[in-house]
GROMACS .gro file of C-alpha atoms in nm:
model
  438
    1MET     CA    1   3.745   7.738   8.385
    2LYS     CA    2   3.504   7.577   8.135
    3THR     CA    3   3.607   7.527   7.777
    4LYS     CA    4   3.408   7.666   7.462
    5ALA     CA    5   3.122   7.449   7.406
    6PHE     CA    6   3.127   7.347   7.026
    7ALA     CA    7   2.837   7.162   6.996
    8ILE     CA    8   2.567   7.426   7.080
    9ALA     CA    9   2.297   7.495   6.839
   10ALA     CA   10   2.371   7.781   6.614
   11GLY     CA   11   2.026   7.959   6.722
   12LEU     CA   12   2.132   7.949   7.078
   13ALA     CA   13   2.511   8.038   7.033
   14ALA     CA   14   2.474   8.412   7.079
   15SER     CA   15   2.298   8.399   7.409
   16LEU     CA   16   2.477   8.125   7.567
   17LEU     CA   17   2.814   8.270   7.477
   18ALA     CA   18   2.728   8.626   7.590
   19GLY     CA   19   2.922   8.744   7.883
   20THR     CA   20   3.135   8.417   7.931
   21ALA     CA   21   3.480   8.530   7.864
   22LEU     CA   22   3.653   8.222   8.014
   23ALA     CA   23   3.453   7.999   7.750
   24GLN     CA   24   3.632   8.197   7.442
   25ASP     CA   25   3.959   8.069   7.294
   26LYS     CA   26   4.227   8.311   7.464
   27SER     CA   27   4.598   8.372   7.416
   28LEU     CA   28   4.782   8.518   7.702
   29ASN     CA   29   5.142   8.649   7.717
   30MET     CA   30   5.371   8.626   8.028
   31ILE     CA   31   5.716   8.773   8.070
   32VAL     CA   32   5.947   8.553   8.271
   33ILE     CA   33   6.318   8.488   8.345
   34GLU     CA   34   6.480   8.279   8.079
   35GLY     CA   35   6.653   7.948   8.182
   36GLY     CA   36   6.503   7.723   8.452
   37ASP     CA   37   6.228   7.967   8.538
   38THR     CA   38   6.100   7.928   8.197
   39THR     CA   39   6.122   7.560   8.204
   40ALA     CA   40   5.945   7.541   8.525
   41MET     CA   41   5.681   7.805   8.414
   42GLN     CA   42   5.616   7.610   8.084
   43ALA     CA   43   5.550   7.286   8.313
   44VAL     CA   44   5.285   7.467   8.505
   45VAL     CA   45   5.139   7.616   8.162
   46ASP     CA   46   5.116   7.259   8.010
   47ALA     CA   47   4.930   7.164   8.328
   48TYR     CA   48   4.705   7.456   8.293
   49THR     CA   49   4.622   7.427   7.923
   50ALA     CA   50   4.551   7.040   7.963
   51GLU     CA   51   4.258   7.138   8.197
   52ASN     CA   52   4.160   7.444   7.978
   53PRO     CA   53   4.231   7.379   7.615
   54GLY     CA   54   4.046   7.714   7.509
   55VAL     CA   55   4.344   7.892   7.661
   56THR     CA   56   4.698   7.940   7.524
   57ILE     CA   57   4.973   8.109   7.737
   58ASN     CA   58   5.280   8.240   7.552
   59LEU     CA   59   5.602   8.268   7.769
   60GLN     CA   60   5.833   8.564   7.672
   61PRO     CA   61   6.152   8.507   7.848
   62TYR     CA   62   6.435   8.751   7.921
   63PRO     CA   63   6.789   8.737   8.080
   64PHE     CA   64   6.804   8.793   8.444
   65ALA     CA   65   7.043   9.092   8.389
   66GLN     CA   66   6.783   9.239   8.155
   67PHE     CA   67   6.428   9.139   8.295
   68PHE     CA   68   6.380   9.439   8.549
   69GLN     CA   69   6.456   9.687   8.277
   70VAL     CA   70   6.228   9.528   8.041
   71ALA     CA   71   5.947   9.487   8.298
   72GLU     CA   72   5.956   9.841   8.405
   73LEU     CA   73   5.946   9.984   8.052
   74ARG     CA   74   5.673   9.744   7.918
   75LEU     CA   75   5.465   9.809   8.224
   76ARG     CA   76   5.504  10.177   8.238
   77SER     CA   77   5.405  10.209   7.882
   78ALA     CA   78   5.083  10.015   7.942
   79ASP     CA   79   5.208   9.727   7.707
   80THR     CA   80   4.874   9.530   7.613
   81GLY     CA   81   5.108   9.267   7.489
   82ILE     CA   82   5.175   9.129   7.815
   83ASP     CA   83   4.905   8.987   8.059
   84LEU     CA   84   5.094   8.835   8.331
   85VAL     CA   85   5.436   8.941   8.483
   86TYR     CA   86   5.677   8.800   8.723
   87VAL     CA   87   5.696   9.061   9.013
   88ASP     CA   88   6.014   9.044   9.254
   89ALA     CA   89   5.859   9.088   9.584
   90PRO     CA   90   6.027   9.413   9.707
   91LEU     CA   91   5.918   9.599   9.361
   92LEU     CA   92   5.589   9.525   9.427
   93ALA     CA   93   5.527   9.884   9.601
   94SER     CA   94   5.667  10.048   9.316
   95TYR     CA   95   5.456   9.878   9.053
   96ALA     CA   96   5.144   9.906   9.250
   97SER     CA   97   5.196  10.267   9.342
   98ARG     CA   98   5.193  10.361   8.981
   99GLY     CA   99   4.901  10.154   8.887
  100PHE     CA  100   5.092   9.883   8.699
  101LEU     CA  101   4.913   9.584   8.855
  102SER     CA  102   4.539   9.499   8.891
  103PRO     CA  103   4.413   9.418   9.235
  104ILE     CA  104   4.402   9.029   9.284
  105ASP     CA  105   4.049   8.912   9.238
  106GLU     CA  106   3.904   8.880   9.588
  107ASP     CA  107   3.711   8.550   9.511
  108ILE     CA  108   4.053   8.370   9.469
  109ASP     CA  109   4.098   8.158   9.795
  110THR     CA  110   4.443   8.246   9.927
  111ALA     CA  111   4.396   8.037  10.273
  112SER     CA  112   4.665   7.793  10.173
  113LEU     CA  113   4.943   8.029  10.125
  114VAL     CA  114   5.192   8.132  10.399
  115PRO     CA  115   5.054   8.458  10.556
  116ALA     CA  116   5.401   8.630  10.545
  117ALA     CA  117   5.439   8.556  10.192
  118LEU     CA  118   5.087   8.649  10.101
  119ASP     CA  119   5.109   9.004  10.283
  120ALA     CA  120   5.447   9.080  10.091
  121GLY     CA  121   5.221   9.079   9.789
  122GLN     CA  122   5.009   9.362   9.931
  123TYR     CA  123   5.041   9.731   9.893
  124GLU     CA  124   4.837   9.973  10.113
  125GLY     CA  125   4.619   9.683  10.217
  126THR     CA  126   4.532   9.565   9.860
  127GLN     CA  127   4.666   9.251   9.730
  128TYR     CA  128   4.843   9.311   9.394
  129ALA     CA  129   5.045   8.996   9.353
  130LEU     CA  130   5.031   8.629   9.454
  131PRO     CA  131   5.365   8.442   9.579
  132ILE     CA  132   5.477   8.179   9.321
  133ASN     CA  133   5.739   8.051   9.592
  134ASN     CA  134   5.992   8.175   9.866
  135SER     CA  135   6.368   8.124   9.841
  136ALA     CA  136   6.626   7.980  10.074
  137GLN     CA  137   6.971   8.039  10.059
  138VAL     CA  138   7.268   7.778  10.158
  139LEU     CA  139   7.632   7.716  10.166
  140PHE     CA  140   7.744   7.462   9.914
  141TYR     CA  141   8.078   7.312   9.947
  142ASN     CA  142   8.308   7.081   9.758
  143LYS     CA  143   8.397   6.780   9.992
  144ALA     CA  144   8.704   6.662   9.787
  145LEU     CA  145   8.868   7.009   9.793
  146PHE     CA  146   8.831   7.051  10.160
  147GLU     CA  147   8.992   6.706  10.213
  148ALA     CA  148   9.268   6.782   9.974
  149ALA     CA  149   9.345   7.103  10.199
  150GLY     CA  150   9.328   6.913  10.519
  151ILE     CA  151   9.032   7.132  10.634
  152THR     CA  152   8.715   6.995  10.812
  153PRO     CA  153   8.421   7.113  10.613
  154PRO     CA  154   8.137   7.269  10.771
  155ALA     CA  155   7.835   7.066  10.926
  156GLY     CA  156   7.603   6.988  10.647
  157LEU     CA  157   7.391   6.767  10.435
  158SER     CA  158   7.533   6.528  10.196
  159ALA     CA  159   7.478   6.214   9.975
  160GLY     CA  160   7.414   5.898  10.156
  161GLU     CA  161   7.274   6.078  10.497
  162SER     CA  162   6.921   6.117  10.603
  163ALA     CA  163   6.787   6.395  10.837
  164SER     CA  164   6.428   6.455  10.984
  165GLN     CA  165   6.326   6.793  11.032
  166ALA     CA  166   6.395   6.816  11.404
  167GLU     CA  167   6.788   6.689  11.291
  168VAL     CA  168   6.784   6.987  11.046
  169ASP     CA  169   6.669   7.228  11.301
  170GLU     CA  170   6.952   7.141  11.531
  171LEU     CA  171   7.191   7.175  11.253
  172ALA     CA  172   7.074   7.526  11.161
  173ALA     CA  173   7.038   7.630  11.516
  174ASN     CA  174   7.386   7.508  11.649
  175GLY     CA  175   7.597   7.397  11.363
  176ARG     CA  176   7.603   7.711  11.139
  177TRP     CA  177   7.946   7.841  11.039
  178THR     CA  178   8.042   8.229  11.050
  179TRP     CA  179   8.158   8.433  10.748
  180GLU     CA  180   8.506   8.413  10.924
  181GLN     CA  181   8.509   8.071  10.910
  182VAL     CA  182   8.410   8.077  10.538
  183ALA     CA  183   8.697   8.330  10.477
  184ASP     CA  184   8.948   8.133  10.667
  185ALA     CA  185   8.871   7.801  10.478
  186ALA     CA  186   8.876   7.995  10.139
  187ARG     CA  187   9.208   8.131  10.195
  188ASP     CA  188   9.350   7.796  10.269
  189ILE     CA  189   9.190   7.623   9.970
  190THR     CA  190   9.246   7.895   9.707
  191VAL     CA  191   9.512   7.784   9.465
  192THR     CA  192   9.692   8.027   9.249
  193GLU     CA  193   9.953   7.893   8.991
  194GLY     CA  194  10.183   8.125   8.786
  195GLY     CA  195   9.964   8.437   8.852
  196ARG     CA  196   9.651   8.252   8.777
  197THR     CA  197   9.396   8.125   9.020
  198THR     CA  198   9.314   7.763   8.939
  199THR     CA  199   9.068   7.692   9.247
  200TYR     CA  200   8.884   7.946   9.417
  201GLY     CA  201   8.773   7.920   9.780
  202PHE     CA  202   8.461   8.118   9.799
  203THR     CA  203   8.176   8.332   9.599
  204VAL     CA  204   7.841   8.436   9.619
  205GLU     CA  205   7.588   8.327   9.335
  206GLN     CA  206   7.446   8.671   9.289
  207PHE     CA  207   7.727   8.908   9.262
  208GLY     CA  208   7.662   9.243   9.414
  209GLU     CA  209   7.283   9.196   9.459
  210LEU     CA  210   7.117   9.317   9.745
  211TYR     CA  211   6.890   8.997   9.781
  212GLN     CA  212   7.215   8.803   9.823
  213LEU     CA  213   7.412   9.042  10.057
  214GLN     CA  214   7.159   9.203  10.262
  215PRO     CA  215   7.226   8.971  10.554
  216PHE     CA  216   7.589   9.082  10.559
  217GLY     CA  217   7.506   9.424  10.717
  218GLU     CA  218   7.196   9.306  10.875
  219SER     CA  219   7.377   9.029  11.064
  220LEU     CA  220   7.609   9.313  11.194
  221GLY     CA  221   7.305   9.501  11.332
  222SER     CA  222   7.209   9.762  11.066
  223GLU     CA  223   6.927   9.800  10.804
  224VAL     CA  224   6.997   9.889  10.455
  225ILE     CA  225   6.754  10.178  10.467
  226GLY     CA  226   6.547  10.383  10.726
  227PRO     CA  227   6.180  10.311  10.811
  228ASP     CA  228   6.039  10.563  10.572
  229GLY     CA  229   6.183  10.399  10.271
  230TYR     CA  230   6.382  10.688  10.155
  231VAL     CA  231   6.673  10.747  10.393
  232ALA     CA  232   6.993  10.557  10.346
  233ASP     CA  233   7.244  10.802  10.536
  234GLY     CA  234   7.319  10.647  10.885
  235TYR     CA  235   7.225  10.291  10.723
  236LEU     CA  236   7.395  10.202  10.426
  237ASN     CA  237   7.735  10.375  10.536
  238SER     CA  238   7.681  10.269  10.908
  239GLU     CA  239   7.986  10.116  11.096
  240ALA     CA  240   7.786   9.781  11.059
  241TRP     CA  241   7.759   9.798  10.673
  242THR     CA  242   8.122   9.962  10.651
  243LYS     CA  243   8.253   9.635  10.835
  244ALA     CA  244   8.037   9.396  10.593
  245ALA     CA  245   8.165   9.611  10.303
  246THR     CA  246   8.512   9.578  10.392
  247PHE     CA  247   8.488   9.200  10.442
  248TRP     CA  248   8.325   9.178  10.097
  249SER     CA  249   8.611   9.378   9.968
  250ASN     CA  250   8.882   9.164  10.110
  251LEU     CA  251   8.713   8.865   9.951
  252TYR     CA  252   8.804   9.006   9.617
  253ASN     CA  253   9.112   9.199   9.689
  254GLU     CA  254   9.324   9.160  10.004
  255TRP     CA  255   9.251   8.771  10.019
  256ALA     CA  256   9.159   8.729   9.647
  257VAL     CA  257   8.966   8.394   9.726
  258SER     CA  258   8.655   8.496   9.494
  259PRO     CA  259   8.631   8.550   9.096
  260LYS     CA  260   8.527   8.890   9.016
  261SER     CA  261   8.225   8.982   8.815
  262LEU     CA  262   8.051   8.631   8.784
  263GLY     CA  263   7.749   8.645   8.592
  264TYR     CA  264   7.419   8.448   8.714
  265GLY     CA  265   7.451   8.077   8.688
  266GLU     CA  266   7.840   8.113   8.666
  267ALA     CA  267   7.906   8.023   9.029
  268ALA     CA  268   7.718   7.686   9.001
  269SER     CA  269   7.931   7.621   8.682
  270LEU     CA  270   8.273   7.689   8.871
  271PHE     CA  271   8.140   7.481   9.138
  272GLY     CA  272   8.035   7.186   8.911
  273ASN     CA  273   8.357   7.193   8.726
  274GLY     CA  274   8.581   7.153   9.069
  275GLN     CA  275   8.720   7.517   9.054
  276LEU     CA  276   8.521   7.654   9.335
  277ALA     CA  277   8.525   7.505   9.707
  278MET     CA  278   8.214   7.711   9.834
  279PHE     CA  279   7.950   7.947   9.712
  280ALA     CA  280   7.638   8.063   9.887
  281GLY     CA  281   7.343   8.028   9.667
  282GLY     CA  282   6.987   7.914   9.630
  283THR     CA  283   6.847   7.559   9.646
  284TRP     CA  284   6.755   7.567   9.283
  285ASN     CA  285   7.117   7.486   9.213
  286LEU     CA  286   7.051   7.131   9.365
  287PRO     CA  287   6.945   6.954   9.040
  288ILE     CA  288   7.221   7.138   8.856
  289LEU     CA  289   7.480   6.999   9.089
  290GLU     CA  290   7.332   6.666   9.116
  291GLY     CA  291   7.415   6.618   8.755
  292THR     CA  292   7.767   6.662   8.800
  293ASP     CA  293   8.046   6.447   8.953
  294ILE     CA  294   8.112   6.666   9.230
  295ASP     CA  295   8.069   6.517   9.578
  296PHE     CA  296   7.906   6.808   9.756
  297GLY     CA  297   7.740   6.905  10.095
  298VAL     CA  298   7.505   7.172  10.194
  299ALA     CA  299   7.532   7.372  10.497
  300PRO     CA  300   7.308   7.664  10.652
  301TYR     CA  301   7.378   8.017  10.532
  302PRO     CA  302   7.648   8.187  10.752
  303TYR     CA  303   7.643   8.476  10.963
  304PHE     CA  304   7.924   8.717  11.114
  305GLU     CA  305   8.069   8.608  11.452
  306GLY     CA  306   7.913   8.770  11.754
  307GLY     CA  307   7.590   8.878  11.516
  308SER     CA  308   7.250   8.792  11.441
  309VAL     CA  309   7.187   8.507  11.205
  310VAL     CA  310   7.001   8.682  10.898
  311THR     CA  311   6.904   8.502  10.572
  312PRO     CA  312   6.796   8.613  10.246
  313THR     CA  313   6.420   8.525  10.156
  314GLY     CA  314   6.141   8.642   9.935
  315SER     CA  315   6.106   8.555   9.569
  316TRP     CA  316   5.880   8.578   9.267
  317TYR     CA  317   5.516   8.684   9.250
  318VAL     CA  318   5.278   8.683   8.967
  319GLY     CA  319   5.080   8.963   8.898
  320VAL     CA  320   4.828   9.084   8.621
  321ASN     CA  321   4.914   9.363   8.406
  322ALA     CA  322   4.645   9.668   8.455
  323ALA     CA  323   4.655   9.712   8.070
  324SER     CA  324   4.578   9.357   7.993
  325ALA     CA  325   4.230   9.299   7.803
  326ASN     CA  326   4.229   8.951   7.958
  327GLN     CA  327   4.177   9.018   8.320
  328GLU     CA  328   3.973   8.726   8.400
  329GLU     CA  329   4.180   8.443   8.230
  330ALA     CA  330   4.508   8.615   8.366
  331MET     CA  331   4.354   8.600   8.713
  332ASP     CA  332   4.259   8.225   8.664
  333PHE     CA  333   4.599   8.135   8.571
  334ALA     CA  334   4.770   8.315   8.864
  335SER     CA  335   4.538   8.134   9.082
  336PHE     CA  336   4.631   7.804   8.923
  337LEU     CA  337   4.994   7.874   8.959
  338THR     CA  338   5.003   7.950   9.317
  339THR     CA  339   4.691   7.795   9.496
  340SER     CA  340   4.640   7.470   9.343
  341GLU     CA  341   4.794   7.132   9.424
  342VAL     CA  342   4.860   7.077   9.051
  343GLY     CA  343   5.016   7.410   8.976
  344THR     CA  344   5.234   7.430   9.288
  345ARG     CA  345   5.352   7.076   9.245
  346ALA     CA  346   5.441   7.137   8.879
  347TRP     CA  347   5.651   7.437   8.969
  348PHE     CA  348   5.827   7.283   9.267
  349ASP     CA  349   5.916   6.953   9.103
  350SER     CA  350   6.053   7.136   8.803
  351LEU     CA  351   6.261   7.432   8.982
  352GLN     CA  352   6.304   7.297   9.339
  353GLN     CA  353   6.245   7.639   9.512
  354LEU     CA  354   6.086   7.663   9.848
  355PRO     CA  355   5.717   7.671   9.823
  356THR     CA  356   5.453   7.919   9.969
  357TYR     CA  357   5.181   7.666   9.933
  358ILE     CA  358   5.112   7.533  10.300
  359PRO     CA  359   5.032   7.165  10.217
  360LEU     CA  360   5.357   7.121  10.021
  361LEU     CA  361   5.552   7.282  10.306
  362GLU     CA  362   5.412   7.047  10.550
  363GLU     CA  363   5.461   6.769  10.332
  364ILE     CA  364   5.840   6.863  10.289
  365SER     CA  365   5.867   6.890  10.687
  366SER     CA  366   5.694   6.565  10.776
  367SER     CA  367   5.710   6.320  10.490
  368ALA     CA  368   5.971   6.057  10.506
  369ASP     CA  369   6.020   6.112  10.138
  370TYR     CA  370   6.217   6.431  10.240
  371ASP     CA  371   6.450   6.245  10.472
  372ALA     CA  372   6.730   6.171  10.226
  373PHE     CA  373   6.982   6.408  10.050
  374PRO     CA  374   6.933   6.640   9.867
  375ASP     CA  375   6.542   6.650   9.928
  376ASN     CA  376   6.619   6.708  10.307
  377VAL     CA  377   6.817   7.047  10.210
  378PHE     CA  378   6.470   7.213  10.166
  379ARG     CA  379   6.415   7.135  10.535
  380LEU     CA  380   6.685   7.408  10.590
  381GLY     CA  381   6.469   7.643  10.406
  382VAL     CA  382   6.169   7.545  10.624
  383TYR     CA  383   6.377   7.630  10.936
  384ASP     CA  384   6.523   7.961  10.796
  385SER     CA  385   6.186   8.097  10.686
  386LEU     CA  386   6.074   8.055  11.027
  387ASN     CA  387   6.341   8.159  11.219
  388THR     CA  388   6.603   8.367  11.057
  389ALA     CA  389   6.471   8.507  10.701
  390LYS     CA  390   6.472   8.875  10.654
  391ALA     CA  391   6.255   9.024  10.380
  392ARG     CA  392   6.405   9.309  10.164
  393PRO     CA  393   6.303   9.649  10.232
  394VAL     CA  394   5.946   9.782  10.127
  395THR     CA  395   5.972  10.107   9.951
  396ALA     CA  396   5.851  10.249   9.631
  397ALA     CA  397   6.205  10.338   9.547
  398TYR     CA  398   6.335   9.988   9.560
  399GLY     CA  399   6.467   9.961   9.218
  400GLN     CA  400   6.677  10.274   9.281
  401LEU     CA  401   6.809  10.097   9.576
  402GLN     CA  402   6.881   9.797   9.429
  403ASP     CA  403   7.073   9.985   9.159
  404ALA     CA  404   7.274  10.197   9.398
  405PHE     CA  405   7.341   9.889   9.608
  406ARG     CA  406   7.456   9.680   9.326
  407THR     CA  407   7.686   9.963   9.183
  408ALA     CA  408   7.856  10.001   9.506
  409PHE     CA  409   7.932   9.668   9.582
  410VAL     CA  410   8.047   9.582   9.224
  411ASP     CA  411   8.272   9.868   9.270
  412ILE     CA  412   8.407   9.761   9.594
  413ALA     CA  413   8.480   9.415   9.465
  414ASN     CA  414   8.698   9.585   9.187
  415GLY     CA  415   8.889   9.789   9.425
  416VAL     CA  416   8.704  10.100   9.491
  417PRO     CA  417   8.752  10.214   9.873
  418VAL     CA  418   8.456  10.123  10.106
  419ALA     CA  419   8.377  10.446  10.231
  420ASP     CA  420   8.373  10.608   9.884
  421ALA     CA  421   8.145  10.345   9.733
  422LEU     CA  422   7.901  10.368  10.024
  423ALA     CA  423   7.912  10.728  10.021
  424SER     CA  424   7.827  10.738   9.653
  425ALA     CA  425   7.546  10.484   9.691
  426VAL     CA  426   7.383  10.677   9.954
  427GLN     CA  427   7.390  10.991   9.773
  428LYS     CA  428   7.262  10.830   9.454
  429PHE     CA  429   6.987  10.656   9.615
  430GLU     CA  430   6.864  10.933   9.806
  431ALA     CA  431   6.859  11.171   9.502
  432ALA     CA  432   6.657  10.909   9.318
  433ALA     CA  433   6.425  10.829   9.606
  434SER     CA  434   6.328  11.198   9.673
  435ARG     CA  435   6.214  11.223   9.304
  436VAL     CA  436   5.990  10.884   9.347
  437ALA     CA  437   5.859  11.020   9.691
  438GLN     CA  438   5.722  11.328   9.517
   0.00000   0.00000   0.00000
């Protein structure tokens, strides 16, 4: 992108500037998740505007719990006050089918992006969003709490140890704990005094969220919904999902090893305060936990005994609002964020999420710079992305599925019978999905 030339002769200004939108001073707006994502995006914005001083990019952050509703309302109203938007991978079909996003400029070179991640940004063969990063989930564990309880922790990676990609692959393939082992250890470590739990054994970072919990049922052999994207009966209420949801219920009720209704980020806080022995969460927690005094390790994401290894995947994409008046400039920033060495490096260095930019992935796998902890944890992400990761369902009714699923699993954690909660979720989703399908 070229900046505006201020020294051109006045007599030539009109002809030279005509039709050169990128030459003009422009102000773009982007809605993002508040917190670490905003900090990381600001790092990318700073790098971009250093190269393009004629462009200003204003970030509009929203809390995670509100973001999806805000994005839906603003896109649906064709709000021209936003140019760029965070797009959660499974919501792309819903946005694209309703004309909320502009097709990605075909001149953008996407050859450096992981093909599967790039494909997830397509709807009916058209690219509508570009992947900012992928995601990897792991099991964090407090080594001191395991030692105090006299329990051997899971095999994992920890401070003072190095691991090549081959060694990490071996750990992920043959050293992965089952959810049953997690529950057994959690029961032994949980401490309750005077009717109050002072140390919890286990929790998940994203309480009740489909992204976090989809591997539960799928490890046991059942998809969340059917292949048409609109049917949940026989899937979400299947024997496999009933077993998975019963396990989830036991964590909060029968075994009482998990705290109820944690907000986003609270699992890492409890863990960092020494009040939580294990949590399943994203690699983005690494810099947070490195800033604490906790001696922790990182193990592969668990699976159910006798089932398949399935891990969460997919993450945020960037799309251009179809109602934006700044299409060319917005596309240029989207390209910088996702397909440039400078943009992808600024994002990764700040947020520590698994890249979809192939040169950076190759560096993580092969460079000695990633042999030591905690950088070698990203090699778990590389293994899972190639071997165990399962994308969320692609359906124009994903928002409705996510809402029904969340309600069911929050209710189950709070004591609602599993069969009742799953039946309600199936009915709620299919009723909403039928309206979307019309």
